[in-house]
């Protein structure tokens, strides 16, 4: 669909030891991250961990106290935002209210001195890319939130940015539109091949959209890996806890193995070496079976289509959440005595207070 | 059962309102009507429009009208050039200073004109030295005078749009600060600028004290002088300038109403996830 930029490959972008503090409190505490050419990296972390600050520094809207931003080998740290050629989509709706969708998309092209004909062709092409060419004469006030964010995406991409920066672009939208637009952003990004940094606090969003996900905590990167790796081999308790639901099962580590729910399993890198801790176990790593006389009971059951979520209370009062194929637990109801066992061969064991 | 006392109360309120309206209306309208009648009457000879014709023909009056209109235009221009970039800048870069800037802009409201003149006299020694002693130098004093009203109006305009996000979006698309202000901010606060301009014009056209005490000639000063020799023409001129200001203020209220409607229609709903940093809001 887009002929002008489909052949372009993205540029490599490097964030190098970025530090930034506000009133003595560090928002970024030595953030380093390299985005490969055309790669989509999601920065994932709780609110206030420094994601927006990082993005603004990359965009040139804020300056780091120290550290560098390098695009395609060039240090752009001191370049003003208007000279960086970076497309940005904001969390808040940011279309210029006095311009139509098309005029919004043309704005950056106008500033680059393109003539009217070129601008029109390019802006229509971009609006087509986001599926909104029929809305080109509408003002922001006449469009839904999702449409506004699509136009904002088209506007950011129209200038053929070296990097695309997205700061929680979906967080103001309702769930259904959010999932749809998320997939659309990914499709468009693959189509134009622009290196992209996508910031979000929603782990599902990050895992669904990104080539690699960087989990941030307190201004630092805790782990940067492909979604599958992040999910199956979290590098720290924070990552494990933040990415997906997580059970904490008290256990003791001896000689590199731990006894979890009756199975002896290996421990992942990053686990405590020896002694008492909590095994971090995902709901889908558990199986549940009815067992008359067992000490654990089902306290809650929710049917979610092809699978069920079951809350089990163990003898000691500890609750576990299991997620299993619905067909395998059709015989369970609230109050059924059950045994819970572990499917995984290795687990991450964190110290109990981490 | 509760309805009848309530209805009675409402009727009493309506009656009260009408009374207030009539009394206040009379308070405003009677002097205006008297002025109008005075300005078209020649003692013992009936009615005439000669005095109104004088407005265009009396050379002193004419030049005073021109001067005051020029002063109004210059004041509006200087006010906009000073206030808009400053206020945008404060919002974007140093929001901590906004209280101080607001205080400074509202200050002229609290200083009596007489006191202001005492201070301005010293300053005007320099103003005269640099710009000559044309009446148009009153522009500087008048810009200070209109600051509180203009500030309020522009501030409301800026509050109705997301200045930070809009300008950051424009910046990332390659806009210079100048472009951001002229092509993004100004078009979106047009009605606020218009109302700031209108109220400034109305103030400047009605200003007497400062001009008179600093010995400059503007419309009101000349009207006052004229009043001693040709009372009818002076009254006609006063009435004309009053009516002009009145028309401006009526227009202003229309502009204000239209803009508030447009604002509700165009401002994006706040993002569902509220954040604590003002920047993201
Ligand atoms: N302009 C600012 N002034 C003061 N503190 C700020 C500013 N911007 C960000 N912070 C602080 O820096 C931290 C990181 O903020 P931010 O990058 O917005 O987090 P995130 O986008 O991950 O939610 C927060 O504690 C926030 O309060
Ligand atoms: Mg943020």
XYZ file of C-alpha atoms and ligand atoms in Angstrom:
663
model
C 0.000 0.000 0.000
C 2.745 2.421 0.943
C 5.233 2.460 -1.839
C 7.491 5.234 -0.647
C 8.588 3.752 2.626
C 7.933 0.034 2.370
C 11.452 -0.570 1.185
C 13.018 1.581 3.863
C 14.490 -0.261 6.787
C 14.456 1.361 10.185
C 17.462 2.862 11.917
C 19.228 1.562 14.973
C 18.483 3.577 18.109
C 20.560 3.429 21.252
C 19.730 4.810 24.692
C 22.955 4.966 26.610
C 23.049 5.231 30.421
C 20.267 7.828 30.553
C 19.841 9.569 33.852
C 17.279 12.183 34.757
C 16.050 13.270 38.131
C 13.334 15.658 39.195
C 14.082 17.563 42.374
C 16.687 15.020 43.452
C 14.431 12.017 42.851
C 15.714 9.904 39.966
C 13.110 9.155 37.292
C 15.692 7.470 35.065
C 18.546 5.763 36.792
C 20.961 4.665 34.089
C 18.630 3.364 31.401
C 20.375 1.628 28.510
C 18.550 0.043 25.613
C 19.279 -0.658 21.980
C 16.554 -0.981 19.387
C 17.573 -2.889 16.277
C 16.694 -1.681 12.795
C 12.947 -1.801 12.303
C 12.394 -3.417 15.662
C 9.414 -2.737 17.892
C 10.445 -2.628 21.525
C 7.844 -2.174 24.221
C 8.855 -0.505 27.461
C 6.700 -1.998 30.145
C 6.491 -0.908 33.739
C 4.229 0.374 36.473
C 3.058 3.962 36.462
C 5.793 6.346 37.546
C 8.728 4.074 36.649
C 10.108 6.554 34.114
C 8.698 5.338 30.790
C 7.388 8.694 29.650
C 10.547 10.415 30.800
C 12.606 8.004 28.675
C 10.423 8.566 25.638
C 10.518 12.338 25.990
C 14.279 12.276 26.199
C 14.466 10.193 23.028
C 12.088 12.650 21.344
C 14.106 15.658 22.493
C 11.241 17.059 24.551
C 13.330 16.694 27.684
C 17.063 16.567 28.322
C 18.858 13.884 30.311
C 21.160 14.891 33.168
C 23.650 12.489 31.650
C 23.744 9.768 29.027
C 23.220 9.795 25.290
C 20.658 9.078 22.620
C 22.233 7.708 19.447
C 20.303 7.271 16.203
C 22.013 5.417 13.360
C 25.380 6.160 14.908
C 24.745 9.882 15.356
C 24.566 11.382 18.814
C 21.327 13.395 18.859
C 21.237 14.096 22.601
C 21.491 17.869 22.203
C 19.381 18.171 19.055
C 16.069 20.014 19.618
C 12.880 18.000 19.150
C 11.999 19.864 15.956
C 15.193 18.664 14.267
C 15.054 15.010 15.278
C 12.598 13.638 12.754
C 10.853 11.470 15.269
C 7.186 10.673 15.022
C 5.346 10.679 18.303
C 1.893 9.563 19.374
C 0.786 10.767 22.784
C -1.386 9.326 25.497
C -3.607 12.412 25.468
C -5.426 13.204 22.257
C -3.112 15.521 20.404
C -4.704 16.345 17.046
C -4.681 20.052 16.286
C -8.333 20.977 16.910
C -8.511 23.634 14.199
C -7.359 21.313 11.427
C -9.079 18.442 9.645
C -7.619 14.944 9.801
C -5.901 15.486 6.486
C -4.528 18.897 7.458
C -3.156 17.329 10.617
C -1.340 14.684 8.611
C -0.067 17.315 6.186
C 1.270 19.594 8.908
C 4.697 17.989 9.208
C 5.020 17.758 5.422
C 4.184 21.444 5.063
C 6.947 22.298 7.514
C 9.278 20.266 5.323
C 8.377 22.416 2.360
C 6.570 19.783 0.321
C 4.250 21.229 -2.298
C 0.486 20.847 -2.139
C 0.184 17.950 -4.571
C 2.854 15.863 -2.893
C 1.377 16.587 0.502
C -2.093 15.558 -0.545
C -0.938 12.293 -2.083
C 1.164 11.411 0.917
C -1.466 12.331 3.492
C -4.186 10.355 1.735
C -1.817 7.420 1.499
C -1.149 7.622 5.234
C -4.823 7.919 6.098
C -5.471 4.877 3.932
C -2.780 3.020 5.813
C -4.674 3.551 9.069
C -8.013 2.926 7.368
C -9.401 6.434 7.655
C -9.247 7.952 4.176
C -13.014 8.467 4.277
C -12.662 10.631 7.415
C -10.093 12.994 5.977
C -12.245 16.124 6.239
C -13.327 15.556 9.821
C -12.136 17.549 12.798
C -10.920 15.883 15.977
C -14.198 16.782 17.686
C -16.070 14.735 15.089
C -14.016 11.570 15.538
C -13.925 8.853 18.171
C -10.901 8.433 20.414
C -9.676 5.469 18.402
C -9.980 7.386 15.144
C -8.117 10.336 16.604
C -5.258 8.101 17.666
C -5.136 6.548 14.192
C -4.896 9.979 12.625
C -2.183 10.833 15.140
C -0.349 7.685 14.021
C -0.751 8.643 10.369
C 0.502 12.136 11.164
C 3.557 10.781 12.957
C 4.363 8.364 10.132
C 3.785 10.878 7.337
C 7.109 12.589 7.955
C 8.901 9.243 7.493
C 10.357 9.462 10.976
C 13.649 7.833 11.858
C 11.965 6.484 14.962
C 8.340 6.115 15.978
C 7.587 6.832 19.627
C 4.289 5.797 21.181
C 3.449 6.809 24.735
C 0.548 4.668 25.938
C -1.411 5.595 22.821
C -4.217 3.186 23.685
C -4.738 3.844 27.359
C -7.557 6.330 26.816
C -9.545 3.881 24.693
C -12.000 1.209 25.741
C -10.902 -2.415 25.825
C -12.287 -3.571 22.500
C -10.947 -0.668 20.463
C -7.678 -0.994 22.336
C -7.044 -4.582 21.239
C -8.049 -3.803 17.671
C -5.902 -0.702 17.372
C -2.985 -2.472 19.020
C -2.942 -5.082 16.258
C -3.349 -2.345 13.701
C -0.360 -0.418 15.034
C 1.718 -3.561 14.754
C 0.555 -4.221 11.190
C 1.325 -0.651 10.139
C 4.689 -0.739 11.879
C 5.684 -3.942 10.083
C 4.516 -2.433 6.818
C 6.555 0.755 7.066
C 9.463 -0.857 8.904
C 10.102 2.075 11.234
C 12.047 1.383 14.403
C 9.512 1.830 17.179
C 9.527 2.375 20.921
C 6.152 1.614 22.453
C 5.520 2.553 26.062
C 2.805 0.886 28.098
C 1.894 -0.240 31.592
C -0.289 -3.034 30.209
C 1.633 -6.300 30.089
C -0.806 -7.966 27.705
C -0.388 -5.110 25.261
C 3.384 -5.237 25.485
C 3.584 -9.003 25.014
C 1.162 -8.933 22.094
C 2.784 -6.198 20.070
C 6.524 -6.216 20.610
C 9.552 -7.967 19.154
C 11.152 -7.474 22.512
C 9.800 -6.198 25.791
C 11.829 -4.176 28.258
C 10.495 -4.296 31.786
C 11.276 -1.131 33.731
C 11.321 -0.628 37.437
C 12.319 2.563 39.239
C 14.062 4.100 36.254
C 16.048 1.028 35.290
C 15.626 -1.835 32.878
C 15.053 -5.101 34.747
C 14.934 -7.354 31.729
C 14.860 -6.983 27.955
C 13.759 -10.076 26.095
C 11.350 -11.537 23.574
C 7.837 -11.879 25.026
C 8.046 -15.698 25.311
C 11.350 -15.541 27.155
C 10.120 -12.824 29.462
C 7.086 -14.880 30.274
C 8.739 -18.233 30.775
C 12.056 -17.132 32.207
C 11.632 -13.909 34.163
C 14.967 -12.569 35.394
C 13.675 -11.204 38.670
C 10.766 -11.418 41.038
C 9.667 -7.979 39.901
C 9.475 -9.081 36.275
C 7.753 -12.301 37.195
C 5.221 -10.434 39.268
C 4.598 -7.752 36.692
C 4.307 -9.974 33.659
C 1.236 -12.122 34.069
C -0.536 -13.309 37.178
C 1.742 -15.040 39.597
C 1.277 -17.408 42.535
C 3.752 -17.304 45.368
C 4.239 -20.757 46.851
C 6.405 -20.948 49.990
C 9.310 -23.336 49.465
C 12.845 -24.146 50.538
C 15.806 -24.274 48.169
C 18.431 -26.892 48.812
C 21.261 -27.688 46.427
C 19.717 -25.902 43.461
C 16.342 -27.611 43.679
C 13.126 -26.752 45.438
C 10.147 -28.731 46.640
C 7.036 -27.114 45.175
C 3.562 -28.641 45.618
C 5.015 -32.079 45.989
C 7.377 -31.925 42.984
C 11.094 -31.479 43.183
C 12.039 -28.938 40.506
C 15.089 -26.978 39.373
C 15.502 -23.281 40.068
C 15.960 -20.612 37.394
C 18.831 -18.138 37.262
C 18.098 -15.250 39.574
C 16.614 -17.504 42.249
C 17.900 -17.435 45.790
C 20.741 -19.908 46.267
C 19.705 -21.591 49.472
C 16.982 -21.433 52.133
C 13.393 -20.266 52.481
C 11.670 -18.382 49.678
C 8.640 -18.164 47.428
C 8.395 -20.114 44.189
C 6.772 -17.926 41.526
C 4.286 -20.050 39.639
C 1.942 -18.969 36.862
C -1.701 -20.068 36.965
C -1.301 -22.102 33.773
C 1.638 -24.003 35.266
C -0.748 -25.694 37.685
C -3.066 -28.653 37.232
C -6.006 -29.396 39.473
C -7.688 -32.743 40.071
C -10.541 -33.769 42.341
C -9.270 -35.920 45.192
C -11.697 -36.864 47.946
C -10.066 -36.369 51.313
C -7.447 -33.892 50.073
C -6.764 -30.827 52.229
C -7.161 -28.153 49.512
C -10.579 -26.985 48.403
C -11.957 -24.995 45.503
C -13.187 -21.596 46.700
C -13.944 -19.977 43.381
C -14.448 -21.096 39.801
C -14.763 -18.911 36.749
C -15.423 -20.218 33.301
C -13.640 -18.133 30.641
C -14.494 -19.922 27.405
C -11.905 -22.524 26.548
C -10.317 -22.440 29.967
C -11.323 -22.003 33.582
C -9.747 -20.058 36.413
C -9.890 -21.778 39.745
C -9.021 -20.349 43.126
C -7.908 -23.017 45.591
C -7.374 -22.604 49.296
C -4.679 -24.830 50.749
C -4.686 -26.271 54.228
C -2.458 -23.465 55.551
C -4.825 -20.812 54.171
C -2.589 -19.905 51.201
C -4.645 -19.322 48.048
C -3.528 -20.403 44.597
C -4.871 -19.413 41.217
C -4.872 -22.067 38.519
C -5.796 -21.698 34.882
C -6.655 -24.961 33.170
C -8.493 -26.161 30.049
C -12.197 -26.012 30.888
C -12.869 -29.590 29.771
C -10.456 -31.055 32.336
C -12.276 -29.618 35.352
C -15.925 -30.094 34.466
C -16.341 -32.223 37.623
C -15.267 -29.458 40.015
C -17.521 -27.123 41.962
C -16.918 -24.762 44.838
C -16.082 -26.846 47.896
C -14.611 -29.827 46.021
C -11.493 -31.234 47.640
C -8.626 -31.155 45.162
C -4.926 -31.744 44.744
C -2.829 -29.160 42.955
C 0.356 -30.081 41.135
C 3.020 -28.296 39.208
C 3.547 -28.734 35.478
C 6.765 -26.729 35.204
C 10.192 -28.354 35.540
C 11.937 -25.215 36.729
C 10.740 -22.241 38.738
C 12.049 -18.891 39.920
C 12.388 -18.779 43.669
C 12.444 -15.285 45.150
C 13.158 -14.351 48.723
C 9.870 -13.983 50.544
C 10.073 -10.201 50.910
C 11.025 -9.403 47.299
C -48.709 20.763 49.343
C -45.163 21.970 49.197
C -45.727 23.241 45.684
C -47.777 26.284 46.475
C -45.317 28.036 48.825
C -42.594 27.158 46.337
C -44.571 28.679 43.493
C -45.224 31.738 45.579
C -41.547 32.021 46.400
C -40.696 31.717 42.747
C -43.183 34.432 41.852
C -41.766 36.695 44.500
C -38.278 36.073 43.131
C -39.457 36.902 39.619
C -41.028 40.120 40.832
C -37.849 41.004 42.673
C -35.807 40.354 39.550
C -38.015 42.513 37.398
C -37.829 45.348 39.907
C -34.062 45.151 40.073
C -33.857 45.027 36.313
C -36.106 48.050 35.870
C -34.370 50.131 38.531
C -30.890 49.317 37.310
C -31.954 49.687 33.696
C -33.333 53.126 34.444
C -30.154 53.963 36.293
C -28.164 53.225 33.136
C -30.586 54.293 30.447
C -31.918 57.583 31.823
C -28.535 59.363 31.743
C -27.921 58.008 28.254
C -31.296 59.229 27.051
C -30.697 62.608 28.666
C -27.343 62.801 26.923
C -28.936 61.870 23.630
C -31.665 64.438 24.039
C -29.219 67.121 25.189
C -26.941 66.487 22.212
C -29.672 67.119 19.647
C -31.316 70.149 21.208
C -30.652 73.797 20.532
C -32.110 76.078 23.210
C -35.238 77.784 21.885
C -34.771 76.442 18.328
C -35.855 72.784 18.466
C -33.774 69.793 17.425
C -30.710 69.410 15.229
C -27.998 66.903 14.326
C -25.399 69.635 13.934
C -23.546 68.643 17.069
C -23.258 65.070 15.875
C -21.914 66.323 12.549
C -19.286 68.189 14.528
C -17.824 64.824 15.561
C -16.452 64.453 12.072
C -15.841 68.133 11.418
C -14.295 69.609 14.543
C -10.587 69.199 13.765
C -9.513 68.758 17.382
C -12.152 66.185 18.056
C -11.391 64.378 14.865
C -7.701 64.125 15.572
C -8.462 63.013 19.134
C -10.714 60.235 17.823
C -7.974 59.139 15.437
C -5.396 59.251 18.221
C -7.546 57.171 20.546
C -8.262 54.593 17.852
C -4.553 54.390 17.042
C -3.781 54.047 20.727
C -6.319 51.252 20.982
C -4.791 49.390 18.042
C -1.212 49.829 19.271
C -2.148 48.789 22.801
C -3.841 45.644 21.537
C -0.829 44.806 19.368
C 1.716 45.368 22.132
C -0.422 43.506 24.660
C -0.739 40.463 22.391
C 2.945 40.422 21.472
C 3.941 40.627 25.117
C 1.364 38.352 26.684
C 0.816 35.445 24.303
C 4.396 34.172 23.998
C 5.066 34.835 27.683
C 2.009 32.975 28.864
C 2.602 30.060 26.509
C 6.211 29.888 27.613
C 5.296 29.915 31.276
C 2.800 27.108 30.752
C 5.263 24.983 28.842
C 8.542 25.583 30.542
C 8.155 27.146 33.951
C 4.674 26.336 35.253
C 6.020 27.136 38.714
C 6.193 30.794 37.718
C 2.561 31.038 36.651
C 1.446 32.378 40.034
C 4.031 35.152 39.940
C 3.174 36.109 36.373
C -0.509 36.168 37.229
C 0.184 38.360 40.240
C 2.244 40.791 38.165
C -0.420 40.999 35.487
C -3.218 41.606 37.969
C -1.230 44.205 39.905
C -2.395 47.239 37.861
C -5.909 46.466 39.029
C -4.961 47.250 42.608
C -3.101 50.505 41.942
C -5.208 53.664 41.690
C -4.662 55.599 38.460
C -3.342 58.603 40.368
C -0.665 56.503 42.029
C 0.131 54.876 38.713
C 0.654 58.301 37.148
C 3.047 59.413 39.871
C 5.161 56.378 39.080
C 4.720 56.714 35.340
C 5.828 60.360 35.303
C 9.402 59.368 36.022
C 9.270 56.602 33.433
C 7.756 58.910 30.853
C 10.725 61.229 31.089
C 12.627 58.360 29.482
C 9.814 57.340 27.168
C 9.721 60.888 25.809
C 13.481 60.874 25.450
C 13.411 57.743 23.292
C 10.064 57.959 21.465
C 9.318 61.691 21.341
C 6.283 63.194 23.070
C 3.538 61.993 20.743
C 0.289 61.028 22.435
C 0.838 57.556 21.017
C 3.485 56.927 23.674
C 0.507 56.417 25.981
C 0.499 52.929 24.448
C 3.001 51.833 27.096
C 0.903 53.038 30.005
C -2.248 51.598 28.478
C -0.674 48.209 27.895
C -0.010 48.051 31.624
C -3.549 49.204 32.277
C -5.213 46.486 30.178
C -2.901 43.725 31.395
C -5.218 42.305 34.092
C -8.209 41.971 31.782
C -6.231 40.659 28.842
C -4.397 38.210 31.080
C -7.623 36.759 32.424
C -9.082 36.320 28.998
C -6.000 34.722 27.417
C -5.468 32.517 30.437
C -8.981 31.123 30.051
C -8.270 30.469 26.368
C -5.053 28.607 27.114
C -6.740 26.583 29.818
C -9.297 25.347 27.311
C -6.710 23.572 25.152
C -3.972 21.092 25.996
C -1.131 23.522 25.316
C 1.587 21.121 26.375
C 0.550 18.132 24.280
C -0.345 20.213 21.238
C 2.953 22.030 21.213
C 4.947 18.883 21.856
C 3.155 17.204 18.974
C 3.954 20.168 16.752
C 7.562 20.257 17.941
C 8.046 16.583 17.157
C 6.666 17.210 13.668
C 9.380 19.803 13.113
C 7.778 23.088 14.195
C 9.888 25.895 15.638
C 8.643 27.688 18.746
C 7.483 30.564 16.567
C 5.496 28.172 14.374
C 4.017 26.491 17.421
C 2.677 29.792 18.747
C 1.509 31.252 15.444
C 0.134 28.162 13.712
C -1.011 25.967 16.590
C -1.714 27.989 19.741
C -3.096 31.244 18.339
C -5.675 29.664 15.987
C -7.034 27.632 18.887
C -7.436 30.538 21.299
C -8.729 32.955 18.678
C -11.864 33.922 20.544
C -9.953 34.476 23.780
C -7.564 36.804 21.915
C -10.494 38.588 20.346
C -12.137 39.198 23.689
C -8.821 40.381 25.158
C -8.578 42.805 22.248
C -12.156 44.043 22.588
C -11.927 44.766 26.260
C -8.605 46.539 25.723
C -10.127 48.732 23.037
C -13.056 49.580 25.271
C -10.712 50.491 28.118
C -8.418 52.621 25.986
C -11.261 54.552 24.371
C -12.662 55.436 27.777
C -9.389 56.309 29.494
C -9.097 59.851 30.844
C -7.076 60.017 34.052
C -3.657 58.914 32.886
C -3.783 60.856 29.628
C -4.932 64.003 31.361
C -2.435 63.837 34.211
C 0.447 63.094 31.862
C -0.685 65.987 29.653
C -1.477 64.008 26.543
C -4.505 64.469 24.333
C -6.787 61.527 23.766
C -10.481 61.383 23.065
C -11.677 61.759 26.643
C -9.285 64.619 27.366
C -10.500 66.539 24.317
C -14.134 65.816 25.159
C -13.496 67.243 28.593
C -11.928 70.407 27.143
C -14.681 70.725 24.598
C -17.268 70.444 27.338
C -16.233 73.877 28.528
C -16.835 75.601 25.195
C -19.307 73.416 23.321
C -21.198 71.220 25.733
C -23.532 69.624 23.214
C -20.768 68.361 20.935
C -18.859 67.076 23.949
C -21.888 65.142 25.094
C -22.451 63.791 21.590
C -18.849 62.577 21.524
C -19.141 60.985 24.959
C -22.297 59.235 23.952
C -20.727 58.020 20.722
C -17.732 56.565 22.523
C -19.972 54.999 25.147
C -22.113 53.390 22.485
C -19.033 52.151 20.654
C -17.698 50.554 23.831
C -21.134 49.123 24.483
C -21.271 47.524 21.038
C -17.791 46.082 21.599
C -18.847 44.560 24.908
C -21.973 43.059 23.385
C -19.876 41.547 20.611
C -17.518 40.313 23.280
C -20.245 38.459 25.102
C -21.230 36.791 21.830
C -17.654 35.795 21.122
C -17.377 34.404 24.625
C -20.514 32.349 24.271
C -19.587 30.972 20.885
C -16.125 30.008 22.041
C -17.395 28.180 25.095
C -19.631 26.127 22.841
C -16.773 25.342 20.488
C -14.511 24.398 23.340
C -16.864 21.816 24.737
C -17.132 20.366 21.268
C -13.452 20.179 20.441
C -11.582 19.410 23.629
C -10.750 15.734 23.859
C -12.123 13.844 26.815
C -9.545 13.299 29.493
C -7.654 10.034 29.155
C -9.240 7.243 31.140
C -6.116 6.552 33.132
C -5.397 9.635 35.105
C -1.762 10.346 35.745
C -0.187 12.409 38.419
C 2.294 14.286 36.289
C 0.767 17.505 35.016
C 2.777 17.098 31.825
C 0.762 14.126 30.739
C -2.577 15.566 31.594
N 8.175 17.314 34.928
C 8.296 16.597 36.043
N 8.480 17.212 37.227
C 8.612 16.493 38.356
N 8.592 15.162 38.418
C 8.415 14.483 37.296
C 8.257 15.159 36.036
N 8.109 14.231 35.083
C 8.170 13.034 35.690
N 8.350 13.181 37.015
C 8.475 12.086 37.982
O 9.343 11.114 37.430
C 8.846 9.817 37.654
C 8.665 9.099 36.343
O 7.611 9.691 35.618
P 7.142 9.168 34.204
O 8.311 9.054 33.306
O 6.044 10.055 33.760
O 6.566 7.736 34.549
P 5.671 6.755 33.671
O 5.504 7.332 32.316
O 6.422 5.468 33.671
O 4.380 6.614 34.393
C 7.556 9.972 38.431
O 7.823 9.742 39.785
C 7.146 11.393 38.190
O 6.470 11.898 39.300
Mg 3.726 7.821 31.313
